[in-house]
Coordinates of C-alpha atoms and ligand atoms in Angstrom, one line a residue:
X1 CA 8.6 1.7 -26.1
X2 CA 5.5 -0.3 -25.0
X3 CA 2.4 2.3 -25.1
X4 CA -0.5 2.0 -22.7
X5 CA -2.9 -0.5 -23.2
X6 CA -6.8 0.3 -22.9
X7 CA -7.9 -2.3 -20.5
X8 CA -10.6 -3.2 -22.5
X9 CA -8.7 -4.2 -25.5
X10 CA -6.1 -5.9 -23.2
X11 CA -8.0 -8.0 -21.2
X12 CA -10.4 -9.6 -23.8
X13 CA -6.8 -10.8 -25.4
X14 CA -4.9 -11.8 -22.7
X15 CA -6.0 -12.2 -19.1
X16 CA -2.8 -10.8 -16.8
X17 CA -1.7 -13.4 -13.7
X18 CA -2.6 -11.1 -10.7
X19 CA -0.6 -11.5 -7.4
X20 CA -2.2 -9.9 -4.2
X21 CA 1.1 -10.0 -1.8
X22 CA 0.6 -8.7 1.4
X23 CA 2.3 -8.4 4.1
X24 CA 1.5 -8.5 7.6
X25 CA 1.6 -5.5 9.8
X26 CA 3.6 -4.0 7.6
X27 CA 2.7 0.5 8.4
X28 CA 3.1 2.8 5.6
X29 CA 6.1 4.5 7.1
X30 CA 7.7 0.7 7.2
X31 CA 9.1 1.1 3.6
X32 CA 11.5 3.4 1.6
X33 CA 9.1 4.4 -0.9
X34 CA 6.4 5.7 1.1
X35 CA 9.1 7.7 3.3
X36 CA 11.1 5.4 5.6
X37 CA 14.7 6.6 5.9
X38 CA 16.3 4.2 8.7
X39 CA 15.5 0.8 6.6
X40 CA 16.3 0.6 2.7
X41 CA 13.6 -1.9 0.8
X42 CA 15.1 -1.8 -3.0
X43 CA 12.5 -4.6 -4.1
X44 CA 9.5 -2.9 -3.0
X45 CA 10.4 0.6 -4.0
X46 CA 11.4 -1.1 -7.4
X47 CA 7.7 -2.4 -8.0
X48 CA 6.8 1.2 -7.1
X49 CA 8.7 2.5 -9.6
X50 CA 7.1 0.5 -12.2
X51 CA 3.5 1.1 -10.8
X52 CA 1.4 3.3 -9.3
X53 CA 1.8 4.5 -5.2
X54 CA -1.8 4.7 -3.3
X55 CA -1.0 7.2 -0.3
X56 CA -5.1 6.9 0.2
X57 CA -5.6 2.9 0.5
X58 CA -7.9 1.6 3.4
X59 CA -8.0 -1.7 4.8
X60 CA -11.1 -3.2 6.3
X61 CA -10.1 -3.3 9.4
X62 CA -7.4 -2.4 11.7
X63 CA -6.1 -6.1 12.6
X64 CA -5.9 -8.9 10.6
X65 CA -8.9 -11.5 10.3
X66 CA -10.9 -8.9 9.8
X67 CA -9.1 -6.9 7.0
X68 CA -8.4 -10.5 5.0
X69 CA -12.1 -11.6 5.7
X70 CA -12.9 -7.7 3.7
X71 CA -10.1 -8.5 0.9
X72 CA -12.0 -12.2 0.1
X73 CA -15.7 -11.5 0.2
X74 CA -16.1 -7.9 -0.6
X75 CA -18.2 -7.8 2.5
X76 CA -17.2 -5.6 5.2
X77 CA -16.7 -7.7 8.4
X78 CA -18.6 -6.0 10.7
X79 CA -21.6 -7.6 7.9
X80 CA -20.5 -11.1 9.1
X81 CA -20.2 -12.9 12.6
X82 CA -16.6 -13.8 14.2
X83 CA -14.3 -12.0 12.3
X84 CA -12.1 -11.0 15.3
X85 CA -9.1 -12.0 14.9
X86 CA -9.3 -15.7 15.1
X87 CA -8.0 -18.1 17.5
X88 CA -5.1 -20.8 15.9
X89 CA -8.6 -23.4 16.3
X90 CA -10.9 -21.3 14.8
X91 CA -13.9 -22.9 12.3
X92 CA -14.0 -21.4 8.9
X93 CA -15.0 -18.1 9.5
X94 CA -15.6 -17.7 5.4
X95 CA -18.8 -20.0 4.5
X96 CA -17.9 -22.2 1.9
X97 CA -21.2 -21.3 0.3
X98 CA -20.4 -17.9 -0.1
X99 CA -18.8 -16.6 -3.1
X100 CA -15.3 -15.7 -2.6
X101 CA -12.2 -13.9 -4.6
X102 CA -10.4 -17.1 -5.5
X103 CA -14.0 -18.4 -7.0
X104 CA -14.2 -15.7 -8.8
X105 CA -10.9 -15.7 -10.2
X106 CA -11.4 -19.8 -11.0
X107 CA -14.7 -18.5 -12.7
X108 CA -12.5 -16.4 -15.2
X109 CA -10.4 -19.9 -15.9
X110 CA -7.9 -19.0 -13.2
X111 CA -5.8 -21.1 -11.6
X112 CA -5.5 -19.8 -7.8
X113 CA -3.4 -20.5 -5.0
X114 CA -3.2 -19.1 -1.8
X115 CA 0.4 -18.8 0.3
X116 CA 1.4 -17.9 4.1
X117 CA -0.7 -16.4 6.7
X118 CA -4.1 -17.4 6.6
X119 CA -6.2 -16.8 9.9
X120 CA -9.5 -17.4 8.7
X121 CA -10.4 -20.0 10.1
X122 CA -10.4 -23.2 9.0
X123 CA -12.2 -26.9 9.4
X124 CA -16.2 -26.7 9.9
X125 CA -16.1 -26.2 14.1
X126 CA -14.4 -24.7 16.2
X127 CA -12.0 -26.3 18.4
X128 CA -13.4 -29.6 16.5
X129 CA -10.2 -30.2 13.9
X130 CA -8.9 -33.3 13.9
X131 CA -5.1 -32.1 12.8
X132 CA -3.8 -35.3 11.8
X133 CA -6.2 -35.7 9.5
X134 CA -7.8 -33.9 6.4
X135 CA -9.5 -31.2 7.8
X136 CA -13.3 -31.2 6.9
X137 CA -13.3 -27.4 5.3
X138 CA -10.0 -26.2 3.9
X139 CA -8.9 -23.6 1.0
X140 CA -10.3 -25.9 -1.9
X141 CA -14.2 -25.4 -0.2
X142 CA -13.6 -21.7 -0.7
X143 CA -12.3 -21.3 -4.1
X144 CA -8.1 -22.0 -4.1
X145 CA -7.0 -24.8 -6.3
X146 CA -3.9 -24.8 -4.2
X147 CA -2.8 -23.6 -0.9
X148 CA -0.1 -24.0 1.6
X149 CA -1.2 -22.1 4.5
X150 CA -0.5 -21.2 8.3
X151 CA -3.7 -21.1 10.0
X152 CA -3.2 -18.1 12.0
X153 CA -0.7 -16.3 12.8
X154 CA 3.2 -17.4 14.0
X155 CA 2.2 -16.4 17.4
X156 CA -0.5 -19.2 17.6
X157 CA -0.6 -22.9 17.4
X158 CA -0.6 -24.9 15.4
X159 CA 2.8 -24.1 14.6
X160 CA 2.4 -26.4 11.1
X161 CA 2.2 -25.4 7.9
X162 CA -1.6 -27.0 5.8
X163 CA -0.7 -28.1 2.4
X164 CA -4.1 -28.8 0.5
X165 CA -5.9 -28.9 4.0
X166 CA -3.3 -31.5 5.7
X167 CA -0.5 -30.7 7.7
X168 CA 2.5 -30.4 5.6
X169 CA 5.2 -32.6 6.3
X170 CA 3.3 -34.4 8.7
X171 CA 4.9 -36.5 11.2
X172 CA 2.6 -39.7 11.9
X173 CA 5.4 -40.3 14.9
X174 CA 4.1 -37.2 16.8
X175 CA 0.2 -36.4 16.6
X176 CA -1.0 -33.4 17.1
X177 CA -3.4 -31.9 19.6
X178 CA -4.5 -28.4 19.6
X179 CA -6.5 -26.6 22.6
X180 CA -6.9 -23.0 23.5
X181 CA -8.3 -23.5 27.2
X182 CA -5.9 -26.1 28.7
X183 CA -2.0 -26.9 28.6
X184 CA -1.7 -30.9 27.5
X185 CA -0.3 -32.9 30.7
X186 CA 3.7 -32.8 31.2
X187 CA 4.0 -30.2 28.2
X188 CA 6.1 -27.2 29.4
X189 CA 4.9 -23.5 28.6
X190 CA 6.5 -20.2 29.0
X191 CA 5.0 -19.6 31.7
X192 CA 6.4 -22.5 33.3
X193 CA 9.3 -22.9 32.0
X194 CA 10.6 -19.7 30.7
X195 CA 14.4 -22.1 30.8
X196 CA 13.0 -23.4 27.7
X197 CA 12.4 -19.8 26.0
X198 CA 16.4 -19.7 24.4
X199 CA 15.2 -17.4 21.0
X200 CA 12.3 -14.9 22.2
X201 CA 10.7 -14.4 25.7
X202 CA 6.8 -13.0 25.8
X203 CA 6.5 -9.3 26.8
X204 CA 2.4 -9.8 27.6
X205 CA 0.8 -12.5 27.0
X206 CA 2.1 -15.3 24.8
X207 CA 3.5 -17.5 27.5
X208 CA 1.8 -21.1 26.6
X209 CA 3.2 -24.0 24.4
X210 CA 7.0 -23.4 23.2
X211 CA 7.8 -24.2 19.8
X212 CA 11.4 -23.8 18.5
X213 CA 12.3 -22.0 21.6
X214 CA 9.3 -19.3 21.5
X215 CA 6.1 -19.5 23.0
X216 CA 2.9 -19.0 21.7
X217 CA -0.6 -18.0 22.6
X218 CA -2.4 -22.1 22.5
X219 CA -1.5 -25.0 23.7
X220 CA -0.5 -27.6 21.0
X221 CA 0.7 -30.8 21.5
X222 CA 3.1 -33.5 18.7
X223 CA 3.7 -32.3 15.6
X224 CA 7.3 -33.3 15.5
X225 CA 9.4 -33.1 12.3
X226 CA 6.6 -30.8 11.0
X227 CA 6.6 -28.3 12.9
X228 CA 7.8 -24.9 11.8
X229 CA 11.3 -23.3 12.5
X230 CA 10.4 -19.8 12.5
X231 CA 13.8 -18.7 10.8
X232 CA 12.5 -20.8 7.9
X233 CA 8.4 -20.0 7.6
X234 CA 9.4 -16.6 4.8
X235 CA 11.5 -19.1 2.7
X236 CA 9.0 -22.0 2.8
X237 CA 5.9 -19.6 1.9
X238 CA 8.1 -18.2 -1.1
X239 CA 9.7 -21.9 -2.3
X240 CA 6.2 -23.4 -2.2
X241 CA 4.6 -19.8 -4.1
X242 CA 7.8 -20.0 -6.7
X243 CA 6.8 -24.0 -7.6
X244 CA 3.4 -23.2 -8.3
X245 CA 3.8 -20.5 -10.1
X246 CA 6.3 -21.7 -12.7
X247 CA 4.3 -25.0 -12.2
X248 CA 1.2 -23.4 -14.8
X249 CA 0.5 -23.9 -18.0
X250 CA 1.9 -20.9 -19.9
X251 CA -1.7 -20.1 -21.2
X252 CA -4.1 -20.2 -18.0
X253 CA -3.5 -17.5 -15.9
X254 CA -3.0 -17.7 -12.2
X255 CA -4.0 -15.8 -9.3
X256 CA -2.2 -15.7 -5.7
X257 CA -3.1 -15.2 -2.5
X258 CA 0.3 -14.4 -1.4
X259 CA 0.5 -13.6 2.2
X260 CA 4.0 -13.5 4.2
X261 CA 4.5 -14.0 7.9
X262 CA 6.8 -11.0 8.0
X263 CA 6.6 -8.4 9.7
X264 CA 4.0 -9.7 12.5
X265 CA 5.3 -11.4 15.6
X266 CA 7.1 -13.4 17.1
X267 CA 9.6 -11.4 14.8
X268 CA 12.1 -14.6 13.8
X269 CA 13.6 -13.7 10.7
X270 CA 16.5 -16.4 9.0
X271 CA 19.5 -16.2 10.5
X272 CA 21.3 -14.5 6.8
X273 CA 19.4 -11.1 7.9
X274 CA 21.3 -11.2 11.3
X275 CA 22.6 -7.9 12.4
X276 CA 21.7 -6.3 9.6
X277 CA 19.7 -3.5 10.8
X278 CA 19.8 -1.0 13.3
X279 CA 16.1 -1.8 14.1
X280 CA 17.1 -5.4 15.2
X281 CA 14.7 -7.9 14.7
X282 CA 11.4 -5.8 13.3
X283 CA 14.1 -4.1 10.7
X284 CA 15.4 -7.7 9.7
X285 CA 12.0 -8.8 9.3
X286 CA 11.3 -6.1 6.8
X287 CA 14.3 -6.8 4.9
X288 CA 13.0 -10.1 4.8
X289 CA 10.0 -9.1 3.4
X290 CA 11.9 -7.3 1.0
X291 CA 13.4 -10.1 0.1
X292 CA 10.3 -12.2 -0.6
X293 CA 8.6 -9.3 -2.9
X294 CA 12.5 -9.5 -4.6
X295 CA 12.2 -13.1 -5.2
X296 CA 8.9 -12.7 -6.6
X297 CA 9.8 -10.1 -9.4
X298 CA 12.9 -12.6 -10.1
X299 CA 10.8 -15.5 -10.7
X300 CA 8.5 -13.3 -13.3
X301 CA 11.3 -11.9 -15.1
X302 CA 12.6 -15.5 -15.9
X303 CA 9.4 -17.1 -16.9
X304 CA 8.9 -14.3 -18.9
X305 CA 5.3 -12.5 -17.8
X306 CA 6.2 -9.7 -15.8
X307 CA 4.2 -7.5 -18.2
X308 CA 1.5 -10.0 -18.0
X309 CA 1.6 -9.6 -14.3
X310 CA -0.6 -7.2 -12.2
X311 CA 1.0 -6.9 -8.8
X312 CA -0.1 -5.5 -6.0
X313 CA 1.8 -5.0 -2.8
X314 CA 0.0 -4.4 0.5
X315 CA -0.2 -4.6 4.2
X316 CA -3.0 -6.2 6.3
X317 CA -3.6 -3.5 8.6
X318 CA -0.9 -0.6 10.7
X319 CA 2.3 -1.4 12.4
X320 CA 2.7 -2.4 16.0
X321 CA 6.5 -2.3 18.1
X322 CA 5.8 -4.3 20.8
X323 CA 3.0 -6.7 20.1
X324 CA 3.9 -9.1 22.9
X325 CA 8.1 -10.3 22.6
X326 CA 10.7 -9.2 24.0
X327 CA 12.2 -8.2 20.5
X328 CA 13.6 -4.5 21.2
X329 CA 11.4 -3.0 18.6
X330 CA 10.6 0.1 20.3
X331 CA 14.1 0.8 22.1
X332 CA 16.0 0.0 18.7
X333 CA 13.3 2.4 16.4
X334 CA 15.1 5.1 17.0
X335 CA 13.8 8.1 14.6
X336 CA 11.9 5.3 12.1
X337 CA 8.2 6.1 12.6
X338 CA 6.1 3.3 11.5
X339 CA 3.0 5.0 11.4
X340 CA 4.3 7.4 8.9
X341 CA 2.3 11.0 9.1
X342 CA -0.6 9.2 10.3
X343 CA -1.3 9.0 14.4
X344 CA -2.2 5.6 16.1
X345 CA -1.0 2.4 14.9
X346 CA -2.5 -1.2 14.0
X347 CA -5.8 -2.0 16.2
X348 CA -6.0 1.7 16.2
X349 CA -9.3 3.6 15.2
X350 CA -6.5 6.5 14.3
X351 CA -5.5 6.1 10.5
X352 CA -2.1 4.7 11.2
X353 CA -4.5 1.4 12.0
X354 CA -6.0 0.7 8.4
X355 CA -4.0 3.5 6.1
X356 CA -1.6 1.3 4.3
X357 CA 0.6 1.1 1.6
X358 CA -0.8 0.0 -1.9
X359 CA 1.8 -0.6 -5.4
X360 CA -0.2 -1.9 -7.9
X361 CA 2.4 -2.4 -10.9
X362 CA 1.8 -3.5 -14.2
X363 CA 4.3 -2.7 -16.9
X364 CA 2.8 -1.2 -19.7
X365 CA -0.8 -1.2 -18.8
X366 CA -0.3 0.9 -15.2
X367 CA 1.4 3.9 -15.7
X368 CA 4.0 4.4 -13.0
X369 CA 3.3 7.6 -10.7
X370 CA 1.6 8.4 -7.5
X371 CA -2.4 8.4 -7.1
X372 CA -3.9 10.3 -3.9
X373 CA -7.1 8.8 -5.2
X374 CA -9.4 7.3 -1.4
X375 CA -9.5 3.6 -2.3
X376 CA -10.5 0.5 -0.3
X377 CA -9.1 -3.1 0.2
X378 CA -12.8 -4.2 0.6
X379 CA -13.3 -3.2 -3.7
X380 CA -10.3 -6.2 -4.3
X381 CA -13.0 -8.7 -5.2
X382 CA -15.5 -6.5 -7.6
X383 CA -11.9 -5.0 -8.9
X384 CA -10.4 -7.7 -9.7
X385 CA -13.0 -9.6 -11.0
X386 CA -13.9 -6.8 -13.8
X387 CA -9.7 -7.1 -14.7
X388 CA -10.5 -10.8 -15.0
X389 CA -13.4 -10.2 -17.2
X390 CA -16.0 -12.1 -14.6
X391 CA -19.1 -10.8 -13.9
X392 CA -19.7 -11.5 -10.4
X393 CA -23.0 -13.5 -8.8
X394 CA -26.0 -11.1 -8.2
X395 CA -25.7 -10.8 -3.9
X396 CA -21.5 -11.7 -4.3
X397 CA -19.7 -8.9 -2.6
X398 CA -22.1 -6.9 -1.6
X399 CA -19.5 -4.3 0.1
X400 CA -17.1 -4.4 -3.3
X401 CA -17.2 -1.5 -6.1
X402 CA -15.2 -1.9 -9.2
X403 CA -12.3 0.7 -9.0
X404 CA -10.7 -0.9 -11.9
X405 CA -9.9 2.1 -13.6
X406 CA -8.6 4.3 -10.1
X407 CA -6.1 1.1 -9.0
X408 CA -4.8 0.8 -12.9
X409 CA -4.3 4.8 -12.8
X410 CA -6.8 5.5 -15.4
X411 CA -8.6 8.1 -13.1
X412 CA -8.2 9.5 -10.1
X413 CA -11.7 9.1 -9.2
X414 CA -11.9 8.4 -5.5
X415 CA -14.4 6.1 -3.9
X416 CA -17.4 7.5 -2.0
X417 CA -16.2 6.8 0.9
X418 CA -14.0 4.0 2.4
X419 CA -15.4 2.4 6.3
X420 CA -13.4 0.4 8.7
X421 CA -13.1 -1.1 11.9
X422 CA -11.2 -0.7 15.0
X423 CA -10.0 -3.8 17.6
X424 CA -12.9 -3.1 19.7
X425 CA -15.4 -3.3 16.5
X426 CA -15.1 0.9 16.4
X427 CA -16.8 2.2 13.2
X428 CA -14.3 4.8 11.0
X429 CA -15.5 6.8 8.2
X430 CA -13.4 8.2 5.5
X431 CA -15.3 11.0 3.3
X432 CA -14.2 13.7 1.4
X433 CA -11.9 15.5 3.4
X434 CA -13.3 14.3 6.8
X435 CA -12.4 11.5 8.7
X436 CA -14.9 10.4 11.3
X437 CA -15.0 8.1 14.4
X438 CA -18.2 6.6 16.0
X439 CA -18.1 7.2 19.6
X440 CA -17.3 4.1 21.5
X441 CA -16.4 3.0 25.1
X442 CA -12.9 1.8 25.5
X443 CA -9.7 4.2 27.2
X444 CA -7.4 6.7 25.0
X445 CA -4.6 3.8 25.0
X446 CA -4.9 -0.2 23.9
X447 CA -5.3 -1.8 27.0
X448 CA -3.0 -5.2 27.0
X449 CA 0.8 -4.0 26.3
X450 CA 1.5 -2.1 23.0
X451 CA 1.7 1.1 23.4
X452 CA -0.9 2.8 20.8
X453 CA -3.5 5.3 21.0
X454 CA -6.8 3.6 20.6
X455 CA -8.4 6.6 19.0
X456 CA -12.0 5.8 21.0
X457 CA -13.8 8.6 22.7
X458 CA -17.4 8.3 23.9
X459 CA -18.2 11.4 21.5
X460 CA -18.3 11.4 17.6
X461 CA -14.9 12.6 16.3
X462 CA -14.6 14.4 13.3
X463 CA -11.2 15.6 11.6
X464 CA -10.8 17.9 9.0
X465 CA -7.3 15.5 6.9
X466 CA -6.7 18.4 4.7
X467 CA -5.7 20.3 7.6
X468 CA -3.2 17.5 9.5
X469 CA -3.4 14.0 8.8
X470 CA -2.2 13.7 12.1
X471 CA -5.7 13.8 13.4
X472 CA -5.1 16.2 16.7
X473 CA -8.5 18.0 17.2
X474 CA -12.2 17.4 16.4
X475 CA -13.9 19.7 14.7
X476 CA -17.6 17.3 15.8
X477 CA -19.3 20.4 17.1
X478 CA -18.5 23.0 14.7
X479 CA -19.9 20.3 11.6
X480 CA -22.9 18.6 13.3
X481 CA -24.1 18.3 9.5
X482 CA -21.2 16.5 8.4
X483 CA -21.3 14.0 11.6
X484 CA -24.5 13.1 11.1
X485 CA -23.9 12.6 7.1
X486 CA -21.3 10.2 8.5
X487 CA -23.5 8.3 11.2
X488 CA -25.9 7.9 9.1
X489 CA -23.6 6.1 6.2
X490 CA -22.4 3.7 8.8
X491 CA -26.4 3.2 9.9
X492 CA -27.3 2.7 6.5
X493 CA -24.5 0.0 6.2
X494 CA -25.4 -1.9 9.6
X495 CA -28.9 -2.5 8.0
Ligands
NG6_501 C1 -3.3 -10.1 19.8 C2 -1.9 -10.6 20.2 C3 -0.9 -10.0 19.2 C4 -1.3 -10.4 17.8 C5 -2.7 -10.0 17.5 C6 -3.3 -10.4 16.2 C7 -1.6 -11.0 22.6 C8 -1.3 -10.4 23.9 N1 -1.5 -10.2 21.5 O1 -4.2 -10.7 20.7 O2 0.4 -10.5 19.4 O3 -1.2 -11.8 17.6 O4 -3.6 -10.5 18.5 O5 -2.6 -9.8 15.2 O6 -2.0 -12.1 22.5 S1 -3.1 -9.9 13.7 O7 -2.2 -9.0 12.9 O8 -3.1 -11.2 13.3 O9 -4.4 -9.3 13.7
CA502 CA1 -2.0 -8.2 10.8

């Protein structure tokens, strides 16, 4: 049998491929190796049991721009202007003078490609793209030899997939125009026409231009033959991330960005998952996922480098039911909790908002097991860079620490202390066994339609985990030390 190898030794010979898949929404109760009993997910659970299961892994932030914008700097993004999550028209919200994960990588002789949801902007203004064109800033400006991209999210237009920073399949019979603060003359909406809606109908909001029978927050106009069928976005992210990958050289290793649509909304799975769970259309979705991460171990077991693979499998930020279509997700959960043991959910300051779950899996260099070890997404870049033997630039990822040895399950050393951010820009503070919240304005529930404890209280919150991860009652007043240890880490940061 295959021993361990040091890292050291293995990296100056061979440099592994490194996939960073991550899904979207995806809460660590969502899956059957971190607990899920209602839904099965035999591809993910089998990467666990090759690797190593993080129960301690924070995202960035508790929604998506945000937590990606942490995962490619190594800056956290309350550091950086705009990085709410973005709008389907949104600028570049990563400078293309900044130093990013991908350059990095291509600075260790990678090749990189990034696959799926984006939503980071992209084109140099705002509202300024010319779609039926190459856009003036895409992937390549920031580091990704190859991408194939949405720009934001499912739920927002455009509904077109950007291959190398054009639209994909483009249609020069329909042009396309984008706006988010007016509805192109004559073009029907959901709120107009909700006739027109014959997949999903909007719960809250989400009632503007309808693409393949779903409407969308934006208004989008054209786009014709290349527009998306939402049925088939999982299977185009994974064909296009399946050609590139068998398309390398066998000797330069690759990096990918591999980002799925699945689980977020409008929850559209293919039509082959059908029926097939009791959770209806949130549970298909994860089987879909499933499915992706599946394909994905296939394709590395016929080219032959699954033990010259590091992958790692991870959610953007906590699980949401109803996040705005009609899709039954909350009557049809039944006992599945999404959240896991943690309380709150995605946009949440509560943990359920940025605890996910992290597999990092490695054959013969990770040893498989469990690690409790506190760990942060934002420590991908200075991580992954020391795995690809790059040293990064001097003010590169200034948030980032190199946990190489934690995520390969060399230690359990835990980081200091992992930050994040809620919707409403909330600061969290993971330390030791304490889990504080800033006080911020902003009621006990999300205000706009899903149902989730926001976490905010216009006190400092302080929760002792070892007691209940459920975090049920501040102990603020009887640690005033400890809260203003924690205030002041967060100051500290904000400078
Ligand atoms: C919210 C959307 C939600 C989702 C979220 C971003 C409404 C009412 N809700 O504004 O559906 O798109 O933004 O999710 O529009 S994320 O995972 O990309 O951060
Ligand atoms: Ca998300």
């Amino acid at each position: 049998m295959l021993g361990l190898l040091p890292l050291a030794a293995s990296a100056q010979t061979q440099k592994p491929n490194i996939i960073w898949l991550m899904a979207d929404d995806l809460g660590y109760g969502d899956i059957s190796c971190y607990g899920a009993t209602r839904i099965q997910t035999p591809a993910i659970d089998n990467v666990a049991r090759s690797g190593l299961r993080f129960t301690d892994m924070h995202a960035c932030a508790s929604t998506s721009t945000p937590s990606r914008y942490g995962i490619l700097t190594g800056e956290y993004p309350f550091l950086h202007p705009g990085t709410d999550v973005a709008a389907g028209n949104a600028g570049t919200i990563i400078y293309p003078s900044q130093f990013t994960l991908a350059d990095a990588m291509k600075s260790a002789g990678y090749r990189t490609g990034a696959f799926g949801k984006w939503h980071l902007g992209l084109g140099s203004k705002t509202g300024q793209q010319d779609w039926n064109k190459q856009l003036d800033v895409a992937l390549d400006s920031l580091g990704f030899d190859y991408s194939y991209i949405m720009a934001a999210t499912s739920d927002r237009v455009p509904c077109v997939f950007i291959e190398q920073g054009h639209v994909a399949n483009y249609d020069p019979s329909a042009p396309i125009e984008v706006s988010y603060r007016q509805n192109f003359e004559g073009e029907p909406t959901g709120q107009s026409n909700p006739e027109l809606l014959t997949k999903l109908r909007p719960s809250h909001g989400h009632d503007m231009s309808i693409v393949n029978g779903i409407s969308r927050i934006g208004y989008m106009k054209g786009g014709g033959s290349a527009l998306w069928r939402d049925e088939d976005i999982a299977d185009s992210i994974t064909a296009h991330a399946l050609r590139w990958m068998g398309e390398g050289s066998k000797d330069a290793p690759f990096f990918m960005y591999l980002c799925t649509n699945d689980i977020h909304v409008p929850r559209m799975p293919h039509e082959r998952f059908r029926g097939k769970s009791p959770m209806g259309l949130r549970g298909e979705a994860i089987f879909s996922l499933d499915e992706t991460v599946g394909a994905i171990t296939h394709a590395l077991d016929s080219l032959g480098i699954r033990e010259n693979t590091l992958l790692i499998i991870t959610s953007d930020n906590g699980p949401v039911l109803d996040d705005g279509y009609q899709d039954n997700a909350t009557e049809l959960a039944g006992s599945h909790n999404p959240s896991g043991p943690f309380r709150g959910g995605k946009y949440s300051a509560f943990e359920a908002g940025s605890v996910v779950p992290f597999i990092v899996s490695w054959p013969g260099h990770v040893k498989a097991g469990e690690s409790s070890a506190l760990v942060s997404q934002v420590d991908a870049m200075s991580t992954l860079a020391h795995i690809a033997g790059v040293t990064l630039p001097e003010n590169a990822a200034p948030s980032s620490m190199n946990m190489a040895d934690t995520w390969l399950g060399q230690s359990s050393q835990s980081r200091p202390y992992a930050v994040k951010m809620a919707a409403n820009h909330t600061l969290v503070l993971r330390k030791d066994n304490w889990k504080y919240i800033s006080p911020s304005n902003g009621g006990p529930m999300i205000p706009w339609g899903p149902k989730i404890e926001t976490g905010y209280l216009s006190t400092p919150q302080l929760f002792d985990i070892t007691k209940s991860s459920y975090e049920e009652t501040s102990v603020a007043s009887q640690h005033p030390d400890v809260v203003t240890d924690c205030q002041q880490i967060i100051n500290q940061l904000k400078k």
